[in-house]
Structures are given as C-alpha cells and as structure tokens.
PDB file of C-alpha atoms in Angstrom:
ATOM      1  CA  MET B   1       0.000   0.000   0.000  1.00 46.00           C
ATOM      2  CA  SER B   2       1.050   3.601  -0.477  1.00 48.00           C
ATOM      3  CA  GLN B   3       2.766   5.213   2.468  1.00 51.00           C
ATOM      4  CA  LYS B   4       1.221   8.243   4.212  1.00 52.00           C
ATOM      5  CA  GLU B   5       3.006  11.189   5.714  1.00 50.00           C
ATOM      6  CA  ASN B   6       1.077  13.724   7.885  1.00 54.00           C
ATOM      7  CA  GLY B   7      -2.167  12.328   6.543  1.00 52.00           C
ATOM      8  CA  VAL B   8      -1.140  12.853   2.916  1.00 50.00           C
ATOM      9  CA  LYS B   9      -0.536   9.838   0.705  1.00 54.00           C
ATOM     10  CA  LYS B  10       3.127   9.624  -0.223  1.00 61.00           C
ATOM     11  CA  LYS B  11       3.862   8.284  -3.680  1.00 67.00           C
ATOM     12  CA  GLU B  12       5.841   5.060  -3.574  1.00 76.00           C
ATOM     13  CA  PRO B  13       9.132   4.887  -5.505  1.00 83.00           C
ATOM     14  CA  SER B  14       8.746   3.146  -8.849  1.00 88.00           C
ATOM     15  CA  VAL B  15      10.456   2.362 -12.121  1.00 92.00           C
ATOM     16  CA  PRO B  16       9.758   4.960 -14.873  1.00 94.00           C
ATOM     17  CA  THR B  17       7.132   3.857 -17.379  1.00 94.00           C
ATOM     18  CA  VAL B  18       9.557   3.664 -20.303  1.00 95.00           C
ATOM     19  CA  LEU B  19      11.807   1.350 -18.287  1.00 95.00           C
ATOM     20  CA  LYS B  20       8.855  -0.878 -17.367  1.00 95.00           C
ATOM     21  CA  TYR B  21       8.468  -1.597 -21.078  1.00 96.00           C
ATOM     22  CA  ALA B  22      12.224  -1.872 -21.673  1.00 97.00           C
ATOM     23  CA  PHE B  23      12.783  -4.233 -18.728  1.00 96.00           C
ATOM     24  CA  GLY B  24       9.881  -6.412 -19.863  1.00 95.00           C
ATOM     25  CA  GLY B  25      11.258  -6.675 -23.390  1.00 96.00           C
ATOM     26  CA  ILE B  26      14.834  -7.349 -22.253  1.00 97.00           C
ATOM     27  CA  ALA B  27      13.733 -10.044 -19.789  1.00 96.00           C
ATOM     28  CA  ALA B  28      11.503 -11.775 -22.353  1.00 95.00           C
ATOM     29  CA  VAL B  29      14.028 -11.684 -25.201  1.00 96.00           C
ATOM     30  CA  ALA B  30      16.739 -13.086 -22.922  1.00 96.00           C
ATOM     31  CA  GLY B  31      14.541 -15.865 -21.542  1.00 94.00           C
ATOM     32  CA  SER B  32      13.020 -16.817 -24.900  1.00 93.00           C
ATOM     33  CA  SER B  33      16.393 -16.835 -26.665  1.00 93.00           C
ATOM     34  CA  ILE B  34      17.772 -19.267 -24.107  1.00 93.00           C
ATOM     35  CA  MET B  35      14.723 -21.529 -24.439  1.00 91.00           C
ATOM     36  CA  HIS B  36      14.432 -21.252 -28.241  1.00 91.00           C
ATOM     37  CA  PRO B  37      15.455 -24.880 -28.979  1.00 90.00           C
ATOM     38  CA  MET B  38      12.550 -26.166 -26.848  1.00 86.00           C
ATOM     39  CA  ASP B  39      10.170 -23.939 -28.798  1.00 85.00           C
ATOM     40  CA  LEU B  40      11.539 -25.423 -32.015  1.00 85.00           C
ATOM     41  CA  PHE B  41      11.017 -28.992 -30.734  1.00 84.00           C
ATOM     42  CA  LYS B  42       7.477 -28.169 -29.643  1.00 79.00           C
ATOM     43  CA  THR B  43       6.586 -26.650 -32.993  1.00 80.00           C
ATOM     44  CA  ARG B  44       8.014 -29.578 -34.929  1.00 80.00           C
ATOM     45  CA  MET B  45       6.124 -32.073 -32.789  1.00 78.00           C
ATOM     46  CA  GLN B  46       2.893 -30.243 -33.535  1.00 71.00           C
ATOM     47  CA  ILE B  47       3.602 -30.050 -37.268  1.00 71.00           C
ATOM     48  CA  THR B  48       4.819 -33.657 -37.498  1.00 67.00           C
ATOM     49  CA  SER B  49       1.707 -34.949 -35.698  1.00 57.00           C
ATOM     50  CA  GLU B  50      -0.385 -33.163 -38.287  1.00 53.00           C
ATOM     51  CA  SER B  51       1.519 -34.401 -41.340  1.00 53.00           C
ATOM     52  CA  VAL B  52       2.071 -38.048 -40.441  1.00 52.00           C
ATOM     53  CA  GLY B  53      -0.987 -38.637 -38.266  1.00 55.00           C
ATOM     54  CA  LYS B  54       0.917 -39.837 -35.214  1.00 60.00           C
ATOM     55  CA  LYS B  55       2.603 -38.283 -32.233  1.00 63.00           C
ATOM     56  CA  PRO B  56       6.417 -38.353 -32.449  1.00 67.00           C
ATOM     57  CA  GLY B  57       8.346 -38.653 -29.197  1.00 73.00           C
ATOM     58  CA  ILE B  58      10.482 -35.842 -27.901  1.00 74.00           C
ATOM     59  CA  ILE B  59      13.690 -37.908 -28.267  1.00 81.00           C
ATOM     60  CA  HIS B  60      12.852 -38.644 -31.911  1.00 80.00           C
ATOM     61  CA  VAL B  61      12.207 -34.965 -32.617  1.00 80.00           C
ATOM     62  CA  ILE B  62      15.453 -33.857 -30.937  1.00 83.00           C
ATOM     63  CA  THR B  63      17.646 -36.463 -32.651  1.00 85.00           C
ATOM     64  CA  THR B  64      16.039 -35.788 -36.026  1.00 82.00           C
ATOM     65  CA  ALA B  65      16.520 -32.034 -35.647  1.00 80.00           C
ATOM     66  CA  VAL B  66      20.194 -32.431 -34.727  1.00 84.00           C
ATOM     67  CA  LYS B  67      20.773 -34.969 -37.512  1.00 84.00           C
ATOM     68  CA  GLU B  68      19.139 -32.827 -40.195  1.00 78.00           C
ATOM     69  CA  ASP B  69      20.298 -29.365 -39.138  1.00 78.00           C
ATOM     70  CA  GLY B  70      23.174 -29.823 -36.725  1.00 84.00           C
ATOM     71  CA  ILE B  71      23.533 -27.952 -33.438  1.00 84.00           C
ATOM     72  CA  ARG B  72      23.219 -24.592 -35.194  1.00 83.00           C
ATOM     73  CA  GLY B  73      19.882 -25.740 -36.568  1.00 81.00           C
ATOM     74  CA  LEU B  74      18.459 -25.776 -33.037  1.00 87.00           C
ATOM     75  CA  TYR B  75      18.422 -21.991 -33.268  1.00 90.00           C
ATOM     76  CA  ARG B  76      16.640 -21.876 -36.609  1.00 85.00           C
ATOM     77  CA  GLY B  77      14.220 -18.960 -36.450  1.00 88.00           C
ATOM     78  CA  LEU B  78      15.996 -17.235 -33.548  1.00 92.00           C
ATOM     79  CA  THR B  79      15.718 -13.855 -35.275  1.00 92.00           C
ATOM     80  CA  GLY B  80      11.954 -14.409 -35.366  1.00 91.00           C
ATOM     81  CA  THR B  81      11.915 -15.111 -31.625  1.00 92.00           C
ATOM     82  CA  ILE B  82      13.915 -11.954 -30.910  1.00 94.00           C
ATOM     83  CA  LEU B  83      11.684  -9.768 -33.077  1.00 94.00           C
ATOM     84  CA  ARG B  84       8.482 -11.309 -31.735  1.00 93.00           C
ATOM     85  CA  HIS B  85       9.345 -10.791 -28.073  1.00 94.00           C
ATOM     86  CA  SER B  86      10.855  -7.370 -28.728  1.00 96.00           C
ATOM     87  CA  ILE B  87       7.323  -6.399 -29.751  1.00 96.00           C
ATOM     88  CA  TYR B  88       4.960  -8.802 -27.967  1.00 95.00           C
ATOM     89  CA  SER B  89       6.556  -9.044 -24.542  1.00 94.00           C
ATOM     90  CA  THR B  90       7.648  -5.424 -24.420  1.00 96.00           C
ATOM     91  CA  ILE B  91       4.003  -4.432 -24.862  1.00 96.00           C
ATOM     92  CA  ARG B  92       2.392  -7.095 -22.663  1.00 95.00           C
ATOM     93  CA  LEU B  93       4.797  -6.864 -19.723  1.00 95.00           C
ATOM     94  CA  GLY B  94       5.021  -3.092 -19.942  1.00 95.00           C
ATOM     95  CA  LEU B  95       1.238  -2.706 -19.993  1.00 95.00           C
ATOM     96  CA  PHE B  96       0.738  -5.239 -17.219  1.00 94.00           C
ATOM     97  CA  THR B  97       3.280  -3.712 -14.819  1.00 93.00           C
ATOM     98  CA  SER B  98       2.047  -0.195 -15.611  1.00 94.00           C
ATOM     99  CA  GLY B  99      -1.585  -1.227 -15.203  1.00 94.00           C
ATOM    100  CA  THR B 100      -0.878  -3.005 -11.938  1.00 92.00           C
ATOM    101  CA  GLU B 101       0.919   0.017 -10.518  1.00 90.00           C
ATOM    102  CA  TYR B 102      -1.867   2.348 -11.689  1.00 91.00           C
ATOM    103  CA  TYR B 103      -4.394   0.197  -9.799  1.00 92.00           C
ATOM    104  CA  ARG B 104      -2.262   0.304  -6.637  1.00 88.00           C
ATOM    105  CA  ASN B 105      -1.938   4.077  -6.776  1.00 87.00           C
ATOM    106  CA  LYS B 106      -5.627   4.638  -7.535  1.00 89.00           C
ATOM    107  CA  PHE B 107      -7.118   2.204  -5.009  1.00 89.00           C
ATOM    108  CA  ASP B 108      -4.279   2.126  -2.451  1.00 84.00           C
ATOM    109  CA  ASP B 109      -4.215  -1.662  -2.588  1.00 86.00           C
ATOM    110  CA  SER B 110      -2.979  -4.585  -4.689  1.00 83.00           C
ATOM    111  CA  PRO B 111      -5.171  -5.538  -7.677  1.00 88.00           C
ATOM    112  CA  THR B 112      -7.891  -8.104  -7.080  1.00 89.00           C
ATOM    113  CA  VAL B 113      -7.793 -11.359  -9.052  1.00 88.00           C
ATOM    114  CA  VAL B 114     -10.467 -10.002 -11.393  1.00 92.00           C
ATOM    115  CA  ALA B 115      -8.529  -6.765 -11.946  1.00 93.00           C
ATOM    116  CA  SER B 116      -5.284  -8.679 -12.591  1.00 91.00           C
ATOM    117  CA  VAL B 117      -7.044 -10.904 -15.122  1.00 92.00           C
ATOM    118  CA  PHE B 118      -8.531  -7.886 -16.902  1.00 95.00           C
ATOM    119  CA  ILE B 119      -5.162  -6.108 -17.113  1.00 95.00           C
ATOM    120  CA  ALA B 120      -3.495  -9.312 -18.352  1.00 94.00           C
ATOM    121  CA  ILE B 121      -6.133  -9.837 -21.063  1.00 95.00           C
ATOM    122  CA  ILE B 122      -5.766  -6.300 -22.435  1.00 96.00           C
ATOM    123  CA  ALA B 123      -1.961  -6.467 -22.345  1.00 96.00           C
ATOM    124  CA  GLY B 124      -1.783  -9.884 -23.996  1.00 94.00           C
ATOM    125  CA  ALA B 125      -4.372  -9.190 -26.703  1.00 96.00           C
ATOM    126  CA  LEU B 126      -2.766  -5.921 -27.816  1.00 96.00           C
ATOM    127  CA  GLY B 127       0.794  -7.250 -27.712  1.00 96.00           C
ATOM    128  CA  SER B 128      -0.041 -10.427 -29.628  1.00 95.00           C
ATOM    129  CA  PHE B 129      -2.013  -8.702 -32.391  1.00 96.00           C
ATOM    130  CA  VAL B 130       0.788  -6.221 -33.087  1.00 96.00           C
ATOM    131  CA  SER B 131       3.421  -9.005 -33.085  1.00 95.00           C
ATOM    132  CA  THR B 132       1.475 -11.548 -35.200  1.00 95.00           C
ATOM    133  CA  PRO B 133       3.638 -10.949 -38.329  1.00 96.00           C
ATOM    134  CA  ALA B 134       6.779 -11.879 -36.406  1.00 94.00           C
ATOM    135  CA  ASP B 135       4.976 -14.925 -35.000  1.00 92.00           C
ATOM    136  CA  VAL B 136       3.970 -16.119 -38.492  1.00 93.00           C
ATOM    137  CA  CYS B 137       7.583 -15.805 -39.641  1.00 94.00           C
ATOM    138  CA  LEU B 138       8.854 -17.614 -36.555  1.00 91.00           C
ATOM    139  CA  ILE B 139       6.522 -20.603 -37.008  1.00 89.00           C
ATOM    140  CA  ARG B 140       7.400 -20.945 -40.688  1.00 91.00           C
ATOM    141  CA  MET B 141      11.145 -20.675 -40.109  1.00 91.00           C
ATOM    142  CA  MET B 142      11.133 -23.311 -37.362  1.00 87.00           C
ATOM    143  CA  SER B 143       8.946 -25.778 -39.288  1.00 83.00           C
ATOM    144  CA  ASP B 144      10.600 -25.352 -42.693  1.00 85.00           C
ATOM    145  CA  ALA B 145      12.984 -28.300 -42.293  1.00 78.00           C
ATOM    146  CA  ARG B 146      10.036 -30.657 -41.799  1.00 76.00           C
ATOM    147  CA  LEU B 147       8.698 -29.895 -45.304  1.00 80.00           C
ATOM    148  CA  PRO B 148       9.793 -31.767 -48.448  1.00 84.00           C
ATOM    149  CA  PRO B 149      12.804 -29.995 -50.035  1.00 86.00           C
ATOM    150  CA  GLU B 150      10.745 -28.738 -52.968  1.00 86.00           C
ATOM    151  CA  GLU B 151       8.187 -27.124 -50.625  1.00 86.00           C
ATOM    152  CA  ARG B 152      10.588 -25.400 -48.261  1.00 89.00           C
ATOM    153  CA  ARG B 153      10.478 -21.624 -48.098  1.00 90.00           C
ATOM    154  CA  ASN B 154      14.148 -21.266 -47.115  1.00 90.00           C
ATOM    155  CA  TYR B 155      13.840 -17.892 -45.406  1.00 93.00           C
ATOM    156  CA  THR B 156      17.306 -16.630 -44.458  1.00 91.00           C
ATOM    157  CA  ASN B 157      16.143 -14.490 -41.522  1.00 92.00           C
ATOM    158  CA  VAL B 158      13.032 -12.813 -40.189  1.00 93.00           C
ATOM    159  CA  ILE B 159      13.393  -9.720 -42.401  1.00 94.00           C
ATOM    160  CA  ASN B 160      13.679 -11.948 -45.464  1.00 95.00           C
ATOM    161  CA  ALA B 161      10.584 -13.835 -44.310  1.00 95.00           C
ATOM    162  CA  LEU B 162       8.579 -10.642 -43.796  1.00 96.00           C
ATOM    163  CA  THR B 163       9.437  -9.178 -47.197  1.00 96.00           C
ATOM    164  CA  ARG B 164       8.897 -12.418 -49.096  1.00 96.00           C
ATOM    165  CA  ILE B 165       5.548 -13.139 -47.465  1.00 95.00           C
ATOM    166  CA  VAL B 166       4.291  -9.678 -48.381  1.00 96.00           C
ATOM    167  CA  LYS B 167       5.626  -9.977 -51.948  1.00 95.00           C
ATOM    168  CA  GLU B 168       4.533 -13.576 -52.598  1.00 94.00           C
ATOM    169  CA  GLU B 169       1.338 -13.900 -50.553  1.00 93.00           C
ATOM    170  CA  GLY B 170       0.152 -10.417 -49.701  1.00 95.00           C
ATOM    171  CA  LEU B 171       0.315  -8.170 -46.634  1.00 95.00           C
ATOM    172  CA  LEU B 172      -2.666  -9.729 -44.867  1.00 93.00           C
ATOM    173  CA  THR B 173      -0.902 -13.116 -44.765  1.00 94.00           C
ATOM    174  CA  LEU B 174       1.274 -11.656 -42.018  1.00 95.00           C
ATOM    175  CA  TRP B 175      -1.829 -11.643 -39.808  1.00 94.00           C
ATOM    176  CA  ARG B 176      -2.838 -15.226 -40.672  1.00 89.00           C
ATOM    177  CA  GLY B 177      -3.874 -16.879 -37.441  1.00 85.00           C
ATOM    178  CA  ALA B 178      -4.260 -13.528 -35.683  1.00 91.00           C
ATOM    179  CA  VAL B 179      -7.468 -14.642 -33.945  1.00 89.00           C
ATOM    180  CA  PRO B 180      -6.001 -17.831 -32.378  1.00 85.00           C
ATOM    181  CA  THR B 181      -2.778 -15.916 -31.697  1.00 87.00           C
ATOM    182  CA  VAL B 182      -4.686 -13.319 -29.711  1.00 92.00           C
ATOM    183  CA  GLY B 183      -6.707 -16.105 -28.081  1.00 88.00           C
ATOM    184  CA  ARG B 184      -3.524 -17.895 -27.030  1.00 86.00           C
ATOM    185  CA  ALA B 185      -2.065 -14.655 -25.694  1.00 90.00           C
ATOM    186  CA  ILE B 186      -5.170 -14.012 -23.607  1.00 93.00           C
ATOM    187  CA  VAL B 187      -4.942 -17.519 -22.123  1.00 90.00           C
ATOM    188  CA  VAL B 188      -1.176 -17.291 -21.574  1.00 89.00           C
ATOM    189  CA  ASN B 189      -1.249 -13.838 -20.021  1.00 91.00           C
ATOM    190  CA  THR B 190      -4.224 -14.621 -17.819  1.00 91.00           C
ATOM    191  CA  ALA B 191      -2.557 -17.799 -16.560  1.00 91.00           C
ATOM    192  CA  GLN B 192       0.985 -16.437 -16.395  1.00 92.00           C
ATOM    193  CA  LEU B 193       0.769 -12.791 -15.367  1.00 90.00           C
ATOM    194  CA  ALA B 194      -2.418 -12.822 -13.312  1.00 87.00           C
ATOM    195  CA  SER B 195      -1.361 -15.966 -11.436  1.00 91.00           C
ATOM    196  CA  TYR B 196       2.188 -14.838 -10.659  1.00 92.00           C
ATOM    197  CA  GLY B 197       1.089 -12.486  -7.889  1.00 87.00           C
ATOM    198  CA  GLN B 198      -1.210 -15.154  -6.463  1.00 89.00           C
ATOM    199  CA  PHE B 199       1.598 -17.717  -6.394  1.00 94.00           C
ATOM    200  CA  ARG B 200       3.838 -15.111  -4.741  1.00 92.00           C
ATOM    201  CA  ASN B 201       1.280 -14.649  -1.981  1.00 90.00           C
ATOM    202  CA  LEU B 202       0.882 -18.415  -1.529  1.00 93.00           C
ATOM    203  CA  SER B 203       4.664 -18.906  -1.425  1.00 94.00           C
ATOM    204  CA  GLU B 204       5.023 -16.190   1.197  1.00 93.00           C
ATOM    205  CA  LYS B 205       2.118 -17.498   3.262  1.00 91.00           C
ATOM    206  CA  TYR B 206       2.643 -21.270   3.125  1.00 93.00           C
ATOM    207  CA  LEU B 207       6.352 -21.621   2.317  1.00 92.00           C
ATOM    208  CA  GLY B 208       7.484 -18.698   4.430  1.00 92.00           C
ATOM    209  CA  LEU B 209       9.543 -17.231   1.584  1.00 92.00           C
ATOM    210  CA  GLN B 210      10.693 -13.625   1.706  1.00 90.00           C
ATOM    211  CA  GLU B 211      11.338 -11.139  -1.095  1.00 86.00           C
ATOM    212  CA  GLY B 212      14.232 -12.381  -3.207  1.00 88.00           C
ATOM    213  CA  MET B 213      15.347 -14.835  -5.874  1.00 89.00           C
ATOM    214  CA  LEU B 214      13.856 -17.928  -4.190  1.00 93.00           C
ATOM    215  CA  LEU B 215      10.421 -16.333  -3.912  1.00 94.00           C
ATOM    216  CA  HIS B 216      10.551 -15.234  -7.565  1.00 92.00           C
ATOM    217  CA  PHE B 217      11.570 -18.767  -8.566  1.00 94.00           C
ATOM    218  CA  ALA B 218       8.767 -20.465  -6.624  1.00 95.00           C
ATOM    219  CA  ALA B 219       6.068 -18.090  -7.872  1.00 94.00           C
ATOM    220  CA  SER B 220       7.168 -18.285 -11.504  1.00 95.00           C
ATOM    221  CA  THR B 221       7.352 -22.102 -11.374  1.00 95.00           C
ATOM    222  CA  GLY B 222       3.719 -22.347 -10.309  1.00 95.00           C
ATOM    223  CA  SER B 223       2.730 -19.762 -12.895  1.00 95.00           C
ATOM    224  CA  GLY B 224       4.639 -21.598 -15.640  1.00 94.00           C
ATOM    225  CA  LEU B 225       3.052 -24.988 -14.932  1.00 94.00           C
ATOM    226  CA  LEU B 226      -0.442 -23.523 -14.981  1.00 94.00           C
ATOM    227  CA  THR B 227       0.293 -21.593 -18.177  1.00 94.00           C
ATOM    228  CA  ALA B 228       1.671 -24.617 -20.043  1.00 92.00           C
ATOM    229  CA  THR B 229      -1.308 -26.813 -19.206  1.00 92.00           C
ATOM    230  CA  VAL B 230      -4.101 -24.438 -20.146  1.00 92.00           C
ATOM    231  CA  SER B 231      -2.522 -22.757 -23.177  1.00 91.00           C
ATOM    232  CA  LEU B 232      -1.129 -25.665 -25.220  1.00 90.00           C
ATOM    233  CA  PRO B 233      -4.362 -26.560 -27.110  1.00 91.00           C
ATOM    234  CA  VAL B 234      -4.728 -22.962 -28.280  1.00 89.00           C
ATOM    235  CA  ASP B 235      -1.044 -22.828 -29.183  1.00 87.00           C
ATOM    236  CA  LEU B 236      -1.285 -26.019 -31.250  1.00 88.00           C
ATOM    237  CA  VAL B 237      -4.279 -24.763 -33.261  1.00 89.00           C
ATOM    238  CA  LYS B 238      -2.557 -21.401 -33.804  1.00 85.00           C
ATOM    239  CA  THR B 239       0.606 -23.132 -35.044  1.00 83.00           C
ATOM    240  CA  ARG B 240      -1.269 -25.286 -37.538  1.00 86.00           C
ATOM    241  CA  ILE B 241      -3.264 -22.389 -38.952  1.00 87.00           C
ATOM    242  CA  GLN B 242      -0.165 -20.243 -39.400  1.00 81.00           C
ATOM    243  CA  ASN B 243       1.754 -23.082 -41.051  1.00 79.00           C
ATOM    244  CA  MET B 244      -1.091 -24.320 -43.299  1.00 82.00           C
ATOM    245  CA  LYS B 245      -0.859 -24.500 -47.062  1.00 76.00           C
ATOM    246  CA  VAL B 246      -3.374 -23.133 -49.551  1.00 78.00           C
ATOM    247  CA  ILE B 247      -4.283 -26.037 -51.866  1.00 75.00           C
ATOM    248  CA  ASN B 248      -6.059 -25.274 -55.156  1.00 77.00           C
ATOM    249  CA  GLY B 249      -6.994 -21.883 -53.812  1.00 79.00           C
ATOM    250  CA  LYS B 250      -8.488 -23.301 -50.610  1.00 84.00           C
ATOM    251  CA  PRO B 251      -6.828 -23.090 -47.164  1.00 85.00           C
ATOM    252  CA  GLU B 252      -6.508 -26.318 -45.195  1.00 86.00           C
ATOM    253  CA  TYR B 253      -8.518 -24.846 -42.315  1.00 88.00           C
ATOM    254  CA  ARG B 254     -11.428 -22.416 -42.362  1.00 86.00           C
ATOM    255  CA  GLY B 255     -10.721 -21.150 -38.857  1.00 85.00           C
ATOM    256  CA  ILE B 256     -10.139 -22.076 -35.231  1.00 86.00           C
ATOM    257  CA  SER B 257     -13.135 -24.396 -34.889  1.00 91.00           C
ATOM    258  CA  ASP B 258     -12.393 -26.215 -38.140  1.00 92.00           C
ATOM    259  CA  ALA B 259      -8.722 -26.738 -37.209  1.00 90.00           C
ATOM    260  CA  THR B 260      -9.681 -27.977 -33.741  1.00 92.00           C
ATOM    261  CA  ILE B 261     -12.367 -30.382 -35.004  1.00 93.00           C
ATOM    262  CA  LYS B 262     -10.124 -31.799 -37.744  1.00 91.00           C
ATOM    263  CA  THR B 263      -7.298 -32.347 -35.275  1.00 89.00           C
ATOM    264  CA  ILE B 264      -9.560 -34.186 -32.812  1.00 93.00           C
ATOM    265  CA  ARG B 265     -11.202 -36.294 -35.526  1.00 92.00           C
ATOM    266  CA  SER B 266      -7.942 -37.407 -37.126  1.00 89.00           C
ATOM    267  CA  GLU B 267      -5.703 -37.683 -34.052  1.00 88.00           C
ATOM    268  CA  GLY B 268      -7.899 -37.750 -30.957  1.00 90.00           C
ATOM    269  CA  THR B 269      -8.575 -35.222 -28.209  1.00 92.00           C
ATOM    270  CA  LEU B 270      -5.180 -35.689 -26.576  1.00 88.00           C
ATOM    271  CA  ALA B 271      -3.581 -34.490 -29.810  1.00 88.00           C
ATOM    272  CA  LEU B 272      -4.416 -30.978 -28.601  1.00 90.00           C
ATOM    273  CA  TRP B 273      -1.652 -31.506 -26.049  1.00 88.00           C
ATOM    274  CA  SER B 274       0.885 -32.781 -28.612  1.00 83.00           C
ATOM    275  CA  GLY B 275       4.322 -31.599 -27.597  1.00 79.00           C
ATOM    276  CA  TYR B 276       3.314 -31.137 -23.949  1.00 85.00           C
ATOM    277  CA  ILE B 277       6.729 -32.159 -22.604  1.00 83.00           C
ATOM    278  CA  PRO B 278       8.824 -29.800 -24.771  1.00 79.00           C
ATOM    279  CA  TYR B 279       6.138 -27.134 -24.415  1.00 83.00           C
ATOM    280  CA  SER B 280       6.295 -27.406 -20.623  1.00 88.00           C
ATOM    281  CA  LEU B 281      10.076 -27.578 -20.722  1.00 84.00           C
ATOM    282  CA  ARG B 282       9.946 -24.332 -22.655  1.00 84.00           C
ATOM    283  CA  ILE B 283       7.108 -22.504 -20.885  1.00 89.00           C
ATOM    284  CA  VAL B 284       8.050 -23.296 -17.275  1.00 92.00           C
ATOM    285  CA  PRO B 285      11.776 -22.428 -17.484  1.00 93.00           C
ATOM    286  CA  ASN B 286      10.966 -19.499 -19.759  1.00 91.00           C
ATOM    287  CA  THR B 287       8.435 -18.166 -17.247  1.00 93.00           C
ATOM    288  CA  ILE B 288      11.013 -18.555 -14.491  1.00 94.00           C
ATOM    289  CA  LEU B 289      13.710 -16.810 -16.534  1.00 95.00           C
ATOM    290  CA  VAL B 290      11.442 -13.942 -17.613  1.00 94.00           C
ATOM    291  CA  PHE B 291      10.155 -13.192 -14.116  1.00 93.00           C
ATOM    292  CA  VAL B 292      13.542 -13.646 -12.441  1.00 93.00           C
ATOM    293  CA  PHE B 293      15.242 -11.406 -15.035  1.00 95.00           C
ATOM    294  CA  LEU B 294      12.446  -8.837 -14.738  1.00 94.00           C
ATOM    295  CA  GLU B 295      12.477  -8.822 -10.936  1.00 92.00           C
ATOM    296  CA  GLN B 296      16.278  -8.567 -10.872  1.00 93.00           C
ATOM    297  CA  LEU B 297      16.258  -5.625 -13.283  1.00 95.00           C
ATOM    298  CA  ASN B 298      13.728  -3.909 -11.032  1.00 94.00           C
ATOM    299  CA  THR B 299      15.788  -4.781  -7.947  1.00 93.00           C
ATOM    300  CA  LEU B 300      18.948  -3.311  -9.507  1.00 94.00           C
ATOM    301  CA  TYR B 301      17.121  -0.113 -10.443  1.00 96.00           C
ATOM    302  CA  PHE B 302      15.673   0.330  -6.954  1.00 94.00           C
ATOM    303  CA  LYS B 303      19.019  -0.373  -5.297  1.00 93.00           C
ATOM    304  CA  ASN B 304      21.393   1.553  -7.560  1.00 95.00           C
ATOM    305  CA  VAL B 305      19.204   4.417  -8.784  1.00 95.00           C
ATOM    306  CA  LEU B 306      16.572   4.980  -6.098  1.00 92.00           C
ATOM    307  CA  GLY B 307      18.542   3.675  -3.130  1.00 93.00           C
ATOM    308  CA  GLU B 308      15.469   1.740  -1.991  1.00 91.00           C
ATOM    309  CA  VAL B 309      14.669  -1.860  -1.100  1.00 88.00           C
ATOM    310  CA  TYR B 310      12.617  -3.442  -3.861  1.00 88.00           C
ATOM    311  CA  LYS B 311       9.226  -5.006  -3.219  1.00 82.00           C
ATOM    312  CA  SER B 312       7.640  -6.630  -6.256  1.00 80.00           C
ATOM    313  CA  LYS B 313       5.097  -4.444  -8.091  1.00 74.00           C
ATOM    314  CA  ILE B 314       3.945  -7.264 -10.394  1.00 76.00           C
TER     315      ILE B 314
END
C-alpha cells in the first residue's frame, strides 16, 4: 500500500514507465532466446503430428533435428523469436506492470484477481495482435525443415521472411492466425501474469519465503506450470493455422473451430496436447527466466538508482 506522511498519501518509488516496457522486453528476449530450442522442438512435434498422423516422441524430434540441421539448426528462427518478443513481450509486460501500478496508486491496494485478469487480457491481446507478423515468420522458419525440399520456403532471416511473405502472398498473410494468436495470448497472459502475484502470496504465506530470488523462482514455477497446461491446445491450433498450405486456392482450415475439429477427428482429443513435454520444458523455465530477469532488473534499479529496497510491483 502507499505510504502516508502527515495524513497525505506519499507516492511510492517506482520504475519509470519507459523502463517498465524496456525491462519487460529485455527479460523476455533473454529468456526466450535461451529456451528457443525447446520452442523449435514443440513446434516440430505439432507439425509432425499433423503431417504423419501420429505423435512423435520428444527424443525422436530432438535427434532428427540435430541430424538434419546440426547444433546450429536448433536456433533456426531465432531472429523471429527476438523480433516477436521485442514487440509482444515489451508491450504485454510493460502494460501489465504499468496497469498493476496504476491500480495500486488509484485504489491504495494490490489488484484483485479479477482486476489482474482484466489487465493481463488487455496487455496480452494488444501485444499479440501487433506481433502476429513476427509470429507467423517464426513458425514458418522453425517448421521449414520438416517440409519436403521442394516445398521449403528457405527464409534466411526474419526480415527476409517478412518481405517475401508480403511480396509472394500479400500483406494480410502476415496476420494469418491472428485470432487464435490473440486467443492464445489471452490464455497465456491470464494464466501467467495474473497468477504470478497469487503464487507469490501463496509462497510467502505457506512456504514462508521472503522477497528475493527464491520467492521469484517459486512463484514463476507455479505460474509456468499452470500456463503450459491451459494454453497448449490454443497454441497447437494457432501453429497449424499459421503453417497451413493453400491447396487449389483453398486453405486447409477455415478457422479455429475447423482446425480444432479436424485435429480431434484425425488424431484424438489428446492431440491438442501434442508436444506437452517440450512445451512445458519451454514454458516453465521461460516463465522462471522472464520473471527472475524482470524482478532482478527492477531490484537493480531500486538499489542503484533509487537507493530503496525493492518489493515486487507485479
């Protein structure tokens, strides 16, 4: 809560708004770059399940990726990841931290669960829509090696992908899958951002943890597990729509419902969780890295610039 001095509310020290966005983007790009190979494995599992009608194991996907592309191939599409999170996570984390602080200052209390969910939805939806072009490029670059040689797009980097998609398929193709992308972002941000504060409170109350790295780790672990479980089906449908081919002038899927129904009919309901292990191994550590990096950046700013002890504002 805000401090009061002589009956007048004293404004709590905080990170400047521009740095809220910058710290969010830096933390997300760093975490996602480290975890990029797991994102590649997850995407290839989802695409391979679709093309061959069966669920490949994680070991098979990893060994095949290394055999076909080498170690460097594990970072195929990294420029897409960097661009995507430079846009998406800068917006979503910046909006969420700014919105959370605005609520605290206005109501002199931490946001309720409903308020946190609302802020997370707005932040995730806006960030994901703006970054959809980078997401389309990222999915295509990571899945390209799974296509027959004659069908591969062979993008050299994310800028090459952006320009070629616009030239060869039209500008609107960059927003293919925008609806499921926004839907996934709403699910992810609601589960990840809105739950982080709740897991912090639970960790403080039941585990007796105090402000610091261990508390950030515990809270982000719980948030990551919840996020991975509830968001994977939406992520899988989004991936398939963005990677689909147009055959004889007709797209493989007419929309979210069609892609979901076709997946369930051909592969079973559990196919919606294809790639759960690599997805979890990406989402959980990535959530931990993002929140730990973000909290440490805030801690360093409070300590070295404001000369204050940091207490999480997320």
